[in-house]
Tab-separated table of C-alpha atoms in Angstrom:
chain	number	residue	atom	x	y	z
A	441	MET	CA	11.298	-3.426	28.101
A	442	SER	CA	11.283	0.510	28.806
A	443	ALA	CA	8.956	2.662	26.920
A	444	GLU	CA	11.968	4.713	25.648
A	445	TYR	CA	13.531	1.324	24.441
A	446	LEU	CA	10.127	0.241	22.509
A	447	SER	CA	10.238	4.139	20.982
A	448	GLN	CA	13.627	3.667	19.783
A	449	LEU	CA	12.709	0.171	18.142
A	450	PHE	CA	9.701	1.293	16.596
A	451	SER	CA	11.241	5.112	15.471
A	452	LEU	CA	11.122	6.533	11.905
A	453	GLN	CA	12.891	9.623	13.272
A	454	GLY	CA	15.252	10.787	10.080
A	455	LYS	CA	13.792	8.832	7.365
A	456	THR	CA	12.013	9.951	4.215
A	457	ALA	CA	9.047	7.733	3.426
A	458	VAL	CA	7.096	8.047	0.124
A	459	VAL	CA	3.521	7.408	-0.158
A	460	ILE	CA	2.309	6.634	-3.696
A	461	GLY	CA	-1.731	6.954	-2.937
A	462	GLY	CA	-1.006	9.160	-0.552
A	463	ALA	CA	-3.756	11.370	-1.326
A	464	GLY	CA	-6.387	8.765	-0.953
A	465	VAL	CA	-8.284	7.595	2.284
A	466	LEU	CA	-6.267	4.508	3.453
A	467	GLY	CA	-3.031	6.321	2.089
A	468	GLY	CA	-3.766	9.459	4.292
A	469	ALA	CA	-3.961	7.267	7.137
A	470	LEU	CA	-0.551	5.793	6.344
A	471	CYS	CA	1.103	8.972	5.558
A	472	ALA	CA	-0.111	10.251	9.230
A	473	GLY	CA	0.684	6.852	10.782
A	474	LEU	CA	4.481	6.917	9.223
A	475	GLY	CA	4.710	10.827	10.341
A	476	GLN	CA	3.658	10.446	13.516
A	477	ALA	CA	6.395	7.623	13.912
A	478	GLY	CA	9.021	10.584	13.044
A	479	ALA	CA	9.221	10.295	9.352
A	480	ARG	CA	9.362	13.050	7.071
A	481	ILE	CA	6.639	12.366	4.268
A	482	ILE	CA	6.308	12.847	0.256
A	483	VAL	CA	2.588	12.539	-0.614
A	484	ALA	CA	2.679	11.359	-4.366
A	485	ASP	CA	-0.425	10.654	-6.058
A	486	VAL	CA	-1.710	11.815	-9.686
A	487	ALA	CA	-3.868	14.492	-8.367
A	488	GLU	CA	-2.420	17.815	-7.950
A	489	GLN	CA	-5.579	19.296	-5.875
A	490	GLY	CA	-5.520	15.861	-3.438
A	491	CYS	CA	-1.786	15.739	-3.126
A	492	GLN	CA	-1.573	19.596	-1.608
A	493	ALA	CA	-4.882	19.078	0.992
A	494	ARG	CA	-3.246	16.047	2.195
A	495	THR	CA	0.033	17.781	2.901
A	496	ALA	CA	-1.727	20.922	4.787
A	497	GLU	CA	-3.311	17.998	6.556
A	498	LEU	CA	-0.272	16.443	7.844
A	499	ALA	CA	1.106	20.020	8.788
A	500	LYS	CA	-1.906	20.325	10.913
A	501	LEU	CA	-0.268	17.264	13.080
A	502	GLY	CA	2.899	19.074	12.975
A	503	ILE	CA	4.302	16.235	10.461
A	504	ASP	CA	6.802	17.515	7.789
A	505	ALA	CA	5.768	16.712	5.003
A	506	GLY	CA	6.014	17.440	1.141
A	507	TRP	CA	4.481	16.210	-2.191
A	508	ALA	CA	4.938	15.003	-5.880
A	509	LEU	CA	2.870	14.278	-8.434
A	510	VAL	CA	2.791	10.497	-10.123
A	511	ASN	CA	1.424	8.674	-12.705
A	512	VAL	CA	2.179	4.930	-11.778
A	513	THR	CA	1.348	3.695	-15.437
A	514	GLN	CA	4.125	5.223	-16.808
A	515	ARG	CA	8.165	4.530	-15.788
A	516	GLU	CA	9.202	7.932	-16.561
A	517	SER	CA	6.515	9.310	-14.073
A	518	ILE	CA	8.045	7.084	-11.407
A	519	GLU	CA	11.545	8.339	-11.868
A	520	SER	CA	10.515	12.215	-11.858
A	521	LEU	CA	8.673	11.196	-8.296
A	522	LEU	CA	12.196	9.616	-7.328
A	523	ALA	CA	14.202	12.809	-8.640
A	524	GLU	CA	11.467	14.997	-6.907
A	525	ALA	CA	12.064	13.236	-3.791
A	526	LEU	CA	15.552	13.212	-3.489
A	527	ARG	CA	15.309	17.351	-4.354
A	528	GLN	CA	13.007	17.841	-1.425
A	529	THR	CA	14.992	15.437	0.986
A	530	GLY	CA	17.980	14.088	-0.223
A	531	ARG	CA	17.348	10.291	0.396
A	532	VAL	CA	14.506	7.974	0.674
A	533	ASP	CA	14.167	4.954	3.395
A	534	ILE	CA	10.751	4.198	2.672
A	535	LEU	CA	8.618	3.338	0.131
A	536	VAL	CA	4.779	2.734	0.042
A	537	ASN	CA	2.924	1.368	-3.469
A	538	GLY	CA	-0.338	2.223	-2.064
A	539	ALA	CA	-1.952	3.078	-5.299
A	540	GLY	CA	-4.845	1.092	-6.790
A	541	VAL	CA	-8.258	0.980	-8.623
A	542	ASN	CA	-11.072	-1.017	-9.000
A	543	ALA	CA	-14.543	-1.779	-11.185
A	544	GLY	CA	-17.364	-4.067	-10.280
A	545	THR	CA	-18.049	-5.623	-13.080
A	546	ARG	CA	-19.386	-9.715	-13.650
A	547	PHE	CA	-16.584	-11.630	-15.741
A	548	LEU	CA	-18.825	-11.527	-18.750
A	549	ASP	CA	-19.683	-7.705	-19.033
A	550	ALA	CA	-15.863	-6.889	-18.427
A	551	THR	CA	-13.722	-4.864	-21.283
A	552	ASP	CA	-10.117	-5.287	-22.293
A	553	ALA	CA	-9.712	-1.237	-21.222
A	554	ASP	CA	-11.035	-2.267	-17.717
A	555	TRP	CA	-8.399	-5.168	-17.475
A	556	ASP	CA	-5.848	-3.015	-18.788
A	557	ARG	CA	-6.480	-0.071	-16.647
A	558	ILE	CA	-6.490	-1.874	-13.279
A	559	MET	CA	-3.254	-3.909	-14.568
A	560	ALA	CA	-1.257	-1.059	-15.312
A	561	ILE	CA	-2.171	0.842	-12.100
A	562	ASN	CA	-2.624	-2.144	-9.692
A	563	LEU	CA	0.529	-4.300	-10.619
A	564	ARG	CA	2.582	-2.675	-13.416
A	565	GLY	CA	2.946	0.589	-11.339
A	566	VAL	CA	4.025	-1.370	-8.444
A	567	PHE	CA	6.548	-3.458	-10.666
A	568	GLN	CA	7.969	-0.294	-11.860
A	569	ALA	CA	8.413	1.633	-8.532
A	570	CYS	CA	10.044	-1.289	-7.207
A	571	GLN	CA	12.355	-1.488	-9.364
A	572	VAL	CA	13.179	2.775	-9.654
A	573	PHE	CA	13.000	2.752	-5.791
A	574	GLY	CA	14.557	-0.533	-5.350
A	575	ARG	CA	17.383	0.357	-7.224
A	576	HIS	CA	17.993	3.936	-5.250
A	577	MET	CA	17.800	1.857	-2.308
A	578	VAL	CA	19.866	-0.748	-2.895
A	579	GLU	CA	22.855	1.933	-4.304
A	580	ARG	CA	22.181	3.350	-0.532
A	581	GLY	CA	22.413	-0.117	1.393
A	582	GLY	CA	19.578	-0.268	2.813
A	583	GLY	CA	15.580	0.605	2.689
A	584	ALA	CA	12.106	-0.754	3.537
A	585	ILE	CA	9.107	-1.479	0.940
A	586	VAL	CA	5.993	-1.882	1.568
A	587	ASN	CA	3.403	-2.965	-1.076
A	588	ILE	CA	-0.197	-2.669	-0.775
A	589	GLY	CA	-2.157	-6.010	-1.089
A	590	SER	CA	-5.906	-7.474	-0.428
A	591	VAL	CA	-7.728	-10.146	1.174
A	592	THR	CA	-7.877	-10.691	-2.934
A	593	SER	CA	-4.075	-11.432	-2.744
A	594	HIS	CA	-5.732	-14.957	-1.287
A	595	LEU	CA	-9.121	-15.345	-2.250
A	596	PRO	CA	-10.550	-14.417	-5.395
A	597	LEU	CA	-13.879	-12.280	-4.807
A	598	SER	CA	-16.800	-12.034	-7.189
A	599	ARG	CA	-17.074	-9.139	-9.295
A	600	VAL	CA	-13.693	-7.450	-8.750
A	601	PHE	CA	-12.148	-10.424	-10.642
A	602	ALA	CA	-9.544	-8.452	-12.467
A	603	TYR	CA	-8.529	-6.511	-8.849
A	604	ALA	CA	-8.319	-10.001	-7.267
A	605	ALA	CA	-5.927	-11.103	-10.243
A	606	SER	CA	-3.801	-7.966	-9.853
A	607	LYS	CA	-3.820	-8.112	-6.086
A	608	ALA	CA	-2.656	-11.761	-6.121
A	609	ALA	CA	0.057	-10.926	-8.543
A	610	VAL	CA	1.283	-7.890	-6.226
A	611	LEU	CA	1.841	-10.504	-3.232
A	612	ASN	CA	3.556	-12.992	-5.664
A	613	LEU	CA	5.684	-10.153	-6.688
A	614	THR	CA	6.592	-8.831	-3.216
A	615	ARG	CA	8.177	-12.364	-2.534
A	616	ASN	CA	9.969	-12.378	-5.703
A	617	VAL	CA	11.640	-8.702	-5.228
A	618	ALA	CA	12.591	-9.701	-1.521
A	619	HIS	CA	14.429	-12.654	-2.452
A	620	ASP	CA	15.969	-11.038	-5.130
A	621	PHE	CA	17.042	-7.972	-2.885
A	622	GLY	CA	17.806	-10.210	0.171
A	623	GLU	CA	21.234	-9.595	0.552
A	624	THR	CA	21.508	-6.090	-0.121
A	625	GLY	CA	19.216	-4.459	2.982
A	626	VAL	CA	16.382	-3.697	1.283
A	627	ARG	CA	13.421	-5.294	2.674
A	628	VAL	CA	10.283	-6.105	0.925
A	629	ASN	CA	6.890	-7.078	2.098
A	630	CYS	CA	3.074	-6.795	1.619
A	631	ILE	CA	0.260	-5.808	3.761
A	632	CYS	CA	-3.346	-7.304	2.639
A	633	PRO	CA	-5.990	-5.312	4.086
A	634	GLY	CA	-9.444	-6.610	4.739
A	635	PHE	CA	-12.787	-4.200	3.847
A	636	PHE	CA	-12.093	-0.484	4.431
A	637	PRO	CA	-15.085	0.834	2.685
A	638	ALA	CA	-13.772	4.041	0.774
A	639	GLU	CA	-14.863	6.162	-2.112
A	640	GLN	CA	-13.325	3.978	-4.772
A	641	ASN	CA	-15.339	0.647	-3.397
A	642	ARG	CA	-18.211	1.962	-1.682
A	643	LYS	CA	-20.088	1.472	-4.770
A	644	LEU	CA	-19.772	-2.204	-5.000
A	645	LEU	CA	-21.155	-2.801	-1.433
A	646	ASP	CA	-24.893	-3.464	-1.773
A	647	GLN	CA	-26.242	-4.733	1.315
A	648	GLU	CA	-26.109	-8.063	-0.249
A	649	ARG	CA	-22.495	-7.978	-0.072
A	650	ILE	CA	-22.229	-6.298	3.122
A	651	ASP	CA	-24.078	-8.916	4.653
A	652	SER	CA	-21.641	-11.612	3.147
A	653	ILE	CA	-18.678	-10.034	4.589
A	654	MET	CA	-20.042	-9.785	7.610
A	655	ARG	CA	-20.597	-13.402	7.900
A	656	HIS	CA	-16.961	-14.294	6.824
A	657	THR	CA	-15.402	-11.807	9.362
A	658	PRO	CA	-15.068	-12.921	12.946
A	659	MET	CA	-14.603	-9.113	14.107
A	660	LYS	CA	-17.996	-8.638	12.422
A	661	ARG	CA	-17.045	-5.114	11.570
A	662	PHE	CA	-15.286	-3.557	8.268
A	663	GLY	CA	-11.645	-2.014	9.349
A	664	GLU	CA	-10.912	1.792	10.093
A	665	PRO	CA	-7.953	2.953	7.948
A	666	GLU	CA	-5.672	3.469	11.442
A	667	GLU	CA	-5.852	0.240	12.243
A	668	LEU	CA	-3.178	-0.437	9.367
A	669	ILE	CA	-0.839	2.109	10.395
A	670	GLY	CA	0.922	-0.932	12.952
A	671	ALA	CA	1.857	-3.067	10.562
A	672	LEU	CA	3.251	-0.429	8.361
A	673	ILE	CA	5.376	0.855	11.260
A	674	LEU	CA	6.524	-2.779	12.151
A	675	LEU	CA	7.437	-3.738	8.448
A	676	CYS	CA	9.127	-0.430	8.358
A	677	SER	CA	11.301	0.463	11.528
A	678	GLU	CA	14.016	-1.581	13.378
A	679	ALA	CA	11.499	-3.495	15.061
A	680	GLY	CA	11.091	-5.489	11.378
A	681	ARG	CA	14.427	-5.599	10.580
A	682	PHE	CA	14.791	-9.328	9.483
A	683	ILE	CA	11.331	-9.727	8.026
A	684	THR	CA	11.327	-9.512	4.273
A	685	GLY	CA	9.233	-11.685	1.771
A	686	THR	CA	5.855	-11.961	3.401
A	687	HIS	CA	2.604	-10.099	4.291
A	688	ILE	CA	0.452	-9.327	7.192
A	689	ASN	CA	-3.335	-9.673	6.881
A	690	VAL	CA	-5.229	-6.816	8.258
A	691	ASP	CA	-8.498	-8.042	7.831
A	692	GLY	CA	-10.287	-8.848	10.881
A	693	GLY	CA	-10.115	-12.345	10.215
A	694	PHE	CA	-11.419	-12.838	6.908
A	695	THR	CA	-8.683	-14.971	5.903
A	696	ALA	CA	-8.443	-17.159	9.049
A	697	ALA	CA	-11.156	-19.267	8.095
A	698	TRP	CA	-14.007	-19.917	5.596
A	699	PHE	CA	-17.029	-20.570	7.642
C-alpha cells in the first residue's frame, strides 16, 4: 500500500467543512485536522472574537479558512450559517456538530433553566443543524455529518446528568438520521470523546473526580485534543465511505470495561 494511495484515501482536498463550535479547544483541533487534510474550513461559533482568533490561527498553518456566527438554539441562525458558508465557498461537504455546554450540579439542585439551556445547545442544536445542512447535502447527493457525543452517551456520570442525557440523545439521534439518510449519499456518525479537560469542564474536575477517572481509564491519562483528529478524518473521507450510523469512542479505554 503506497503512501500516495493512503494520501488519496484520507484526503479532503476540495471539500468544505463547517465546524460548529470551532472556536473552542476541541473544535479548534478538529478545524486544524480537517484543514491539514485539505478541507476549506468555516469556523462557526457564537462569539465573533473567538471565530476571528481561530481563523487567524488556521491561516498561520496555511489552512484556507473563513468564519461565521451561529447560535445553535435558533433555527434561523443555523439557516443563516448555511447561507453564509455557501456564499463563501459555494458548497458544504462536511458538518461537525461540536457545540456543547455543561453544568456541574447534583440532581436535586438543578434548575429548569440549567436543563433547558443544555438541551437547547447540546441536542436541539444538533437536530436543527442536521436538518438544515442535511437538506443541502441530500440535494447535492452526498456529504458527511459528524456529531460530537461523549462517554456519557453510554454511561451516566454523577453531577452532569443533564449533559449525559443530552449526549445519550445525540448518539440515538445520529443513528436515526443515518438510517433516514441511508440512500442519499449523506453519512452521519458520532465521535464519543472521553475526558479532554477544557475550560468549560475543568472546574468540574476536583482531585477526587480525577482519581476516579484515572482508575477507570486503562491508559491512565486524559486525552489531547489532537487525538480526536484521526477518527474525524476517517469518518469524513473516502476511507469511511461505507461507515454510517455508528460511533467511535476516543476515550483511552474508559468505556471498554467497568473495573
